[in-house]
Short mmCIF file of C-alpha atoms in Angstrom, two decimals:
data_model
loop_
_atom_site.label_atom_id
_atom_site.label_comp_id
_atom_site.label_asym_id
_atom_site.label_seq_id
_atom_site.Cartn_x
_atom_site.Cartn_y
_atom_site.Cartn_z
CA MET A 5 0.05 -0.05 0.01
CA ASP A 6 1.17 3.52 -0.79
CA GLY A 7 2.07 5.78 2.07
CA PRO A 8 -0.44 8.51 3.20
CA LEU A 9 1.56 11.24 1.45
CA SER A 10 1.97 9.39 -1.83
CA GLY A 11 1.41 11.54 -4.77
CA LEU A 12 2.82 14.80 -3.11
CA ARG A 13 5.97 16.36 -4.45
CA VAL A 14 8.15 18.14 -1.97
CA VAL A 15 11.10 20.48 -2.89
CA ASP A 16 13.67 20.02 -0.17
CA LEU A 17 16.14 22.87 0.23
CA THR A 18 17.04 21.89 3.81
CA GLN A 19 20.33 21.19 5.38
CA ILE A 20 21.97 19.76 8.58
CA TYR A 21 19.34 18.17 10.86
CA ASN A 22 16.24 20.32 11.57
CA GLY A 23 14.66 20.54 8.03
CA PRO A 24 16.03 17.26 6.71
CA TYR A 25 14.36 15.28 9.52
CA ALA A 26 11.00 16.87 8.55
CA THR A 27 11.44 16.09 4.89
CA PHE A 28 12.74 12.48 5.83
CA LEU A 29 9.52 11.93 7.64
CA MET A 30 7.57 13.07 4.57
CA ALA A 31 9.63 10.75 2.33
CA MET A 32 9.03 7.79 4.64
CA ALA A 33 5.21 8.60 4.49
CA GLY A 34 5.39 8.16 0.70
CA ALA A 35 5.99 11.71 -0.57
CA GLU A 36 8.27 12.37 -3.52
CA VAL A 37 11.00 14.36 -1.88
CA ILE A 38 13.44 16.04 -4.30
CA LYS A 39 16.51 17.10 -2.29
CA VAL A 40 18.14 20.24 -3.88
CA GLU A 41 21.82 20.57 -2.99
CA PRO A 42 24.29 23.31 -3.79
CA PRO A 43 27.46 22.44 -5.74
CA GLY A 44 29.50 20.11 -3.56
CA GLY A 45 26.45 19.05 -1.54
CA GLU A 46 24.92 20.23 1.73
CA HIS A 47 26.80 20.37 5.02
CA THR A 48 26.35 16.71 6.21
CA ARG A 49 27.39 15.41 2.87
CA ARG A 50 30.57 17.39 2.95
CA ARG A 51 31.27 16.28 6.59
CA GLN A 52 31.78 12.72 5.23
CA ARG A 53 35.25 13.53 4.02
CA ASP A 54 36.83 13.29 7.54
CA GLY A 55 36.43 9.55 7.54
CA GLY A 56 35.23 9.63 11.21
CA GLY A 57 31.70 8.36 10.77
CA ALA A 58 30.16 11.74 9.94
CA HIS A 59 28.36 10.17 6.93
CA ILE A 60 25.88 8.45 9.30
CA PRO A 61 23.60 11.62 9.78
CA HIS A 62 23.50 12.11 6.11
CA ALA A 63 22.51 8.48 5.46
CA MET A 64 20.06 8.62 8.35
CA LEU A 65 18.16 11.72 7.30
CA ASN A 66 18.08 11.34 3.45
CA SER A 67 16.69 7.86 2.85
CA GLY A 68 13.90 7.78 0.40
CA LYS A 69 14.74 11.14 -1.28
CA GLU A 70 15.78 12.00 -4.81
CA PHE A 71 18.90 14.17 -5.40
CA VAL A 72 19.52 17.09 -7.69
CA GLU A 73 22.35 19.61 -7.61
CA LEU A 74 21.56 23.21 -8.37
CA ASP A 75 23.50 26.43 -8.05
CA LEU A 76 20.72 28.82 -6.95
CA LYS A 77 23.12 31.83 -7.49
CA THR A 78 22.91 31.26 -11.28
CA ASP A 79 20.14 31.99 -13.69
CA THR A 80 20.00 28.35 -14.79
CA GLY A 81 19.70 27.17 -11.15
CA LYS A 82 16.94 29.62 -10.46
CA ALA A 83 15.05 28.56 -13.61
CA GLU A 84 15.26 24.91 -12.74
CA LEU A 85 14.09 25.61 -9.11
CA THR A 86 11.23 27.56 -10.59
CA ALA A 87 10.18 24.49 -12.66
CA LEU A 88 10.30 22.43 -9.56
CA ILE A 89 8.22 24.90 -7.58
CA GLU A 90 5.63 25.11 -10.28
CA THR A 91 5.02 21.34 -10.15
CA SER A 92 5.30 20.74 -6.37
CA ASP A 93 3.00 20.74 -3.36
CA VAL A 94 5.44 21.71 -0.63
CA LEU A 95 8.69 23.72 -0.49
CA VAL A 96 10.74 23.34 2.74
CA GLU A 97 13.81 25.33 3.63
CA ASN A 98 15.80 26.16 6.85
CA PHE A 99 18.03 28.86 5.62
CA ARG A 100 18.55 31.97 7.71
CA PRO A 101 15.41 34.10 7.35
CA GLY A 102 15.59 36.22 4.26
CA VAL A 103 18.05 33.98 2.30
CA LEU A 104 15.47 32.47 -0.07
CA ALA A 105 14.10 35.98 -0.77
CA ARG A 106 17.52 37.29 -1.62
CA LEU A 107 17.94 34.42 -4.00
CA GLY A 108 14.87 35.65 -5.88
CA PHE A 109 12.02 33.54 -4.30
CA PRO A 110 10.23 35.75 -1.64
CA ARG A 111 6.87 34.38 -0.36
CA GLU A 112 4.92 36.56 -2.76
CA ARG A 113 6.64 35.08 -5.81
CA LEU A 114 6.28 31.55 -4.56
CA ALA A 115 2.53 32.15 -4.37
CA GLU A 116 2.52 33.56 -7.84
CA LEU A 117 4.45 30.54 -9.30
CA ASN A 118 2.19 28.09 -7.58
CA PRO A 119 -0.88 29.15 -5.68
CA ARG A 120 -1.21 25.67 -4.11
CA LEU A 121 2.24 25.51 -2.74
CA ILE A 122 2.75 25.09 0.98
CA TYR A 123 5.86 27.08 1.85
CA ALA A 124 7.49 25.80 5.05
CA ALA A 125 10.50 27.45 6.82
CA SER A 126 12.28 26.63 9.91
CA SER A 127 15.10 28.63 11.55
CA GLY A 128 16.66 29.12 14.92
CA PHE A 129 14.50 32.00 16.08
CA GLY A 130 11.88 32.69 13.52
CA THR A 131 11.26 35.16 10.68
CA THR A 132 10.38 38.13 13.01
CA GLY A 133 11.49 39.50 16.36
CA PRO A 134 14.75 40.73 17.91
CA TYR A 135 16.58 37.46 17.35
CA ARG A 136 15.53 36.92 13.80
CA ASP A 137 18.99 37.28 12.32
CA TYR A 138 20.95 35.37 14.96
CA PRO A 139 22.83 32.40 13.50
CA ALA A 140 21.57 29.29 15.13
CA MET A 141 22.95 25.72 15.67
CA ASP A 142 21.61 23.30 18.15
CA LEU A 143 24.19 24.31 20.69
CA ALA A 144 23.33 28.01 20.56
CA VAL A 145 19.61 27.35 20.90
CA GLN A 146 20.23 25.01 23.83
CA ALA A 147 22.13 27.77 25.58
CA LEU A 148 19.62 30.58 24.88
CA SER A 149 16.51 28.45 25.57
CA GLY A 150 17.62 27.34 28.99
CA VAL A 151 18.15 23.75 28.10
CA MET A 152 21.86 23.80 29.02
CA ASN A 153 21.15 25.62 32.27
CA VAL A 154 18.91 22.80 33.47
CA THR A 155 21.20 19.99 32.29
CA GLY A 156 23.87 18.54 34.45
CA PHE A 157 24.45 18.36 38.21
CA PRO A 158 24.00 21.31 40.69
CA ASP A 159 27.63 21.79 41.52
CA ASN A 160 28.84 21.48 37.96
CA PRO A 161 28.73 23.96 35.06
CA PRO A 162 25.86 23.76 32.57
CA VAL A 163 26.27 21.10 29.98
CA LYS A 164 24.51 20.60 26.67
CA ALA A 165 22.09 17.68 26.17
CA GLY A 166 23.99 14.90 24.35
CA PRO A 167 21.51 14.60 21.43
CA ALA A 168 20.65 17.52 19.14
CA VAL A 169 17.36 17.98 20.99
CA CYS A 170 16.53 21.53 19.54
CA ASP A 171 17.19 20.48 15.93
CA PHE A 172 15.17 17.30 15.97
CA ASN A 173 12.35 18.67 18.07
CA ALA A 174 11.89 21.52 15.67
CA GLY A 175 11.99 18.94 12.71
CA VAL A 176 9.02 17.07 14.18
CA HIS A 177 7.15 20.34 14.71
CA LEU A 178 7.91 21.32 11.20
CA TYR A 179 6.54 18.03 9.91
CA GLY A 180 3.36 18.55 11.89
CA ALA A 181 2.99 22.06 10.67
CA ILE A 182 3.36 20.95 6.99
CA VAL A 183 0.92 18.10 7.11
CA THR A 184 -1.61 20.30 9.04
CA ALA A 185 -1.26 22.92 6.29
CA LEU A 186 -1.87 20.17 3.66
CA LEU A 187 -5.06 19.08 5.45
CA ASP A 188 -6.18 22.73 5.51
CA ARG A 189 -5.49 22.97 1.76
CA GLU A 190 -7.65 19.98 1.19
CA ARG A 191 -10.48 21.49 3.18
CA THR A 192 -10.36 25.09 2.09
CA GLY A 193 -8.16 25.33 -0.95
CA ARG A 194 -5.94 27.85 0.77
CA ALA A 195 -2.23 27.15 0.76
CA ARG A 196 -0.69 28.66 3.91
CA ALA A 197 2.94 29.32 4.74
CA VAL A 198 4.07 27.73 7.94
CA GLU A 199 7.23 28.35 10.11
CA VAL A 200 8.81 26.65 13.10
CA SER A 201 11.46 28.28 15.40
CA MET A 202 13.80 25.91 17.10
CA PHE A 203 13.87 28.35 20.08
CA GLU A 204 10.05 28.18 20.47
CA ALA A 205 9.61 24.49 19.74
CA ILE A 206 11.90 23.45 22.57
CA TYR A 207 10.31 25.52 25.22
CA PRO A 208 7.41 23.19 26.11
CA ALA A 209 10.00 20.42 26.74
CA LEU A 210 11.05 22.41 29.80
CA ALA A 211 7.69 21.99 31.56
CA SER A 212 8.98 20.08 34.61
CA ASN A 213 11.97 22.52 35.01
CA LEU A 214 9.63 25.55 34.71
CA GLY A 215 7.42 23.95 37.48
CA LEU A 216 10.46 23.72 39.68
CA MET A 217 11.32 27.37 39.13
CA SER A 218 7.68 28.51 39.86
CA GLY A 219 6.82 26.25 42.83
CA THR A 220 7.95 25.65 46.35
CA HIS A 221 11.43 24.51 45.19
CA ARG A 222 12.23 27.80 43.37
CA ASP A 223 15.39 28.29 45.58
CA ARG A 224 16.86 24.96 44.37
CA PRO A 225 19.49 24.94 41.77
CA PRO A 226 18.14 24.56 38.24
CA ARG A 227 20.36 21.50 37.44
CA THR A 228 18.88 18.40 38.98
CA GLY A 229 21.28 15.85 37.49
CA ASN A 230 19.48 12.57 36.86
CA ARG A 231 16.66 13.53 39.23
CA HIS A 232 13.34 14.63 37.97
CA GLY A 233 13.57 18.06 36.30
CA GLY A 234 10.79 19.49 38.60
CA LEU A 235 11.85 17.60 41.70
CA SER A 236 8.38 16.35 42.19
CA ILE A 237 9.00 12.57 41.89
CA SER A 238 11.14 10.37 44.30
CA PRO A 239 12.67 8.04 43.79
CA TYR A 240 13.69 9.19 40.29
CA ASN A 241 17.32 8.71 39.55
CA VAL A 242 20.07 6.49 38.10
CA TYR A 243 21.57 3.99 40.66
CA ALA A 244 24.93 2.22 40.58
CA CYS A 245 24.69 -1.60 40.21
CA ARG A 246 27.37 -4.20 40.21
CA ASP A 247 28.07 -3.89 36.49
CA GLY A 248 26.84 -0.43 35.59
CA TRP A 249 23.81 1.86 36.24
CA CYS A 250 20.04 1.39 36.32
CA ALA A 251 17.36 4.07 36.07
CA ILE A 252 14.59 3.53 38.63
CA LEU A 253 11.55 5.71 39.36
CA ALA A 254 8.31 5.26 41.38
CA ASN A 255 5.61 7.61 40.01
CA ASN A 256 2.96 6.79 42.60
CA GLU A 257 2.45 4.98 45.94
CA HIS A 258 1.56 1.68 44.19
CA GLN A 259 4.95 1.77 42.47
CA TRP A 260 6.77 2.75 45.71
CA HIS A 261 5.17 -0.22 47.49
CA ALA A 262 6.14 -2.57 44.63
CA LEU A 263 9.65 -1.28 44.68
CA ALA A 264 9.96 -1.72 48.52
CA ARG A 265 8.51 -5.27 48.31
CA PHE A 266 10.89 -6.33 45.46
CA PHE A 267 13.89 -5.33 47.63
CA GLY A 268 12.38 -6.94 50.62
CA GLN A 269 12.07 -3.62 52.39
CA ASP A 270 8.31 -3.81 53.41
CA TRP A 271 9.00 -1.47 56.29
CA ALA A 272 9.41 1.44 53.89
CA ILE A 273 5.69 1.05 52.83
CA ASP A 274 4.36 1.97 56.29
CA ASP A 275 7.13 4.31 57.36
CA PRO A 276 5.50 7.73 57.77
CA ARG A 277 8.72 9.39 56.48
CA TYR A 278 8.10 7.89 53.05
CA ALA A 279 4.38 7.40 52.93
CA THR A 280 3.39 9.86 50.24
CA MET A 281 5.17 11.32 47.30
CA TYR A 282 5.39 14.66 49.03
CA ASP A 283 7.09 12.89 51.99
CA ARG A 284 9.51 11.24 49.63
CA VAL A 285 10.32 14.35 47.70
CA THR A 286 10.84 16.25 50.96
CA ARG A 287 13.46 13.60 51.89
CA ILE A 288 14.76 13.10 48.40
CA ASP A 289 18.38 12.59 49.51
CA GLU A 290 17.39 9.97 52.09
CA VAL A 291 15.26 8.06 49.47
CA ASP A 292 18.05 8.11 46.97
CA ALA A 293 20.42 6.79 49.57
CA LEU A 294 17.97 3.93 50.44
CA VAL A 295 17.40 2.89 46.83
CA ALA A 296 21.16 3.15 46.08
CA GLY A 297 21.96 0.79 48.91
CA TRP A 298 19.22 -1.72 47.76
CA ALA A 299 20.29 -1.58 44.15
CA ALA A 300 24.11 -2.07 44.68
CA ASP A 301 24.08 -5.88 44.93
CA TYR A 302 22.30 -6.39 41.64
CA THR A 303 23.41 -6.57 38.03
CA LYS A 304 21.71 -3.82 35.95
CA ASP A 305 19.92 -6.31 33.70
CA ALA A 306 18.68 -8.48 36.72
CA LEU A 307 17.40 -5.44 38.44
CA PHE A 308 15.73 -4.16 35.25
CA ARG A 309 13.92 -7.50 34.63
CA GLY A 310 12.91 -7.80 38.28
CA LEU A 311 11.53 -4.38 38.62
CA VAL A 312 9.65 -4.25 35.33
CA ALA A 313 8.11 -7.64 36.38
CA VAL A 314 6.51 -6.02 39.36
CA GLY A 315 5.40 -2.82 37.49
CA VAL A 316 8.22 -0.53 38.48
CA PRO A 317 9.64 1.72 35.68
CA SER A 318 13.23 0.86 35.27
CA ALA A 319 15.89 0.54 32.58
CA PRO A 320 19.56 -0.27 32.42
CA VAL A 321 21.83 2.62 31.17
CA ARG A 322 23.12 1.27 27.79
CA ASP A 323 25.77 2.42 25.45
CA LEU A 324 24.99 3.28 21.85
CA SER A 325 26.28 0.08 20.45
CA GLU A 326 23.73 -1.82 22.54
CA VAL A 327 20.98 0.47 21.35
CA MET A 328 21.89 0.05 17.67
CA THR A 329 21.57 -3.67 17.99
CA ASP A 330 18.47 -3.60 20.18
CA PRO A 331 16.25 -6.68 19.31
CA HIS A 332 13.02 -4.79 20.08
CA LEU A 333 13.83 -1.88 17.55
CA HIS A 334 14.91 -4.38 14.99
CA ALA A 335 11.87 -6.67 15.43
CA ARG A 336 9.55 -3.70 15.02
CA GLY A 337 11.43 -2.42 11.94
CA ALA A 338 12.40 0.77 13.60
CA LEU A 339 16.04 -0.01 12.86
CA VAL A 340 17.27 -1.88 9.72
CA ASP A 341 20.68 -3.05 8.68
CA ILE A 342 21.52 -2.41 5.10
CA ASP A 343 24.47 -2.48 2.77
CA HIS A 344 24.51 1.14 1.74
CA PRO A 345 25.64 1.71 -1.99
CA ILE A 346 28.00 4.60 -0.82
CA TYR A 347 28.86 3.88 2.77
CA GLY A 348 28.67 0.13 3.15
CA PRO A 349 27.09 -1.73 6.05
CA VAL A 350 25.04 0.71 8.25
CA THR A 351 22.17 0.65 10.62
CA LEU A 352 19.42 3.13 9.72
CA PRO A 353 16.23 4.29 11.38
CA THR A 354 12.85 4.12 9.60
CA SER A 355 10.16 6.60 10.41
CA PRO A 356 8.85 6.59 14.14
CA MET A 357 5.37 7.17 12.47
CA VAL A 358 3.80 3.71 11.74
CA TYR A 359 1.11 3.66 9.15
CA GLU A 360 -1.42 0.81 8.95
CA GLY A 361 -0.80 -1.22 5.71
CA VAL A 362 2.61 0.40 4.93
CA GLU A 363 5.71 -1.72 5.32
CA ARG A 364 8.08 -0.29 7.92
CA THR A 365 11.33 0.05 6.06
CA ILE A 366 13.43 2.67 4.32
CA ARG A 367 12.19 3.31 0.74
CA TRP A 368 15.72 3.40 -0.67
CA PRO A 369 19.05 4.60 0.75
CA SER A 370 20.37 8.08 0.28
CA ARG A 371 22.04 8.62 -3.02
CA LYS A 372 24.99 10.31 -4.63
CA LEU A 373 24.97 14.08 -5.16
CA GLY A 374 22.95 14.83 -8.31
CA GLU A 375 22.06 11.16 -8.88
CA ASP A 376 18.47 11.99 -9.91
CA GLN A 377 19.41 15.10 -12.14
CA SER A 378 17.27 13.57 -14.84
CA ILE A 379 14.16 14.97 -12.95
CA LEU A 380 15.16 18.38 -14.11
CA GLU A 381 15.63 17.18 -17.68
CA ARG A 382 12.11 15.79 -17.73
CA LEU A 383 10.76 19.05 -16.35
CA ARG A 384 12.57 21.08 -18.98
CA ALA A 385 11.23 18.72 -21.74
CA THR A 386 7.64 19.10 -20.25
CA ALA A 387 8.00 22.82 -20.16
CA GLY A 388 9.13 22.80 -23.81
CA GLU A 389 6.23 20.77 -24.96
CA SER A 390 3.68 22.99 -23.11
CA SER A 391 5.15 26.16 -24.64
CA GLU A 392 4.81 24.83 -28.23
#
């Protein structure tokens, strides 16, 4: 069965992570995504040359797309982009605000070329406002948004979140905005422009931390380490085991009771010091010390299996090599091992969005720069026929 976005053509002018993830999700949903790259390729393609594994992001984010190379600073490149725009449903870009307009494609011209075109833009800080022209990479947005300030341990400096959380969070929001605009076009005929700011998209993810700042713990340091960001759940931490670490949390009294019984510490169920979540949060250091002592004699996998069996949320802390070979992710088709035509054996993700009746796999691996240049030749031929 075709994917839910089959039949849609997307002009993909995106680069790095933010925009390419949105268009990757569209490609995995069946859209024809035409990736337009500048001479030499976009940034993640050029990063491959260091031989240090930097090709993996490009392979991950560009499966299922078709590749053309255009120099948008030339008249020929602009003419070929014009032909693509005229025959497409969506144009997606994540340049700095104003770049596409300076190349000769302001919003007004896009609407003239194709009144049904959904124009989608994403940037660090949006197309208006005092920060509009600030350059933005994930690190900069993590710093300005407060993500770095709430990451790490109280006595240590701020530290960035390991993953590119602002880039990918914005990419998911951009995908959502695009498909919402497509639904609106089907209902009303109106083709809206949409935009997503990385800065604004990450703010809701700080909900627990904002609660900490606004509540009774406002005098506590903003960095809570592996504890709950709002310091409103206890136990909620990562505890040392015989062979590593295990995350354990008890989100309610039922889970606290199950946790205590599992460790043979039934006394902790009735002890008034730990009877309610409020009591446990008030004595958060004591509770962490108790659970740490109970967990120390277990291996992380034995602890994980035992706690999950009694309904207590838990997970071993794993390294990335373990995650890449995770049997659950591979059994569900969320990860697939392929022999990439450019990069050799790689493990790639499919879309996290699962559609009934659609096989969960990559449609095809990312391709060489300009490998699908024939698309432009066909457009030129079609344009020539229509003008005769």
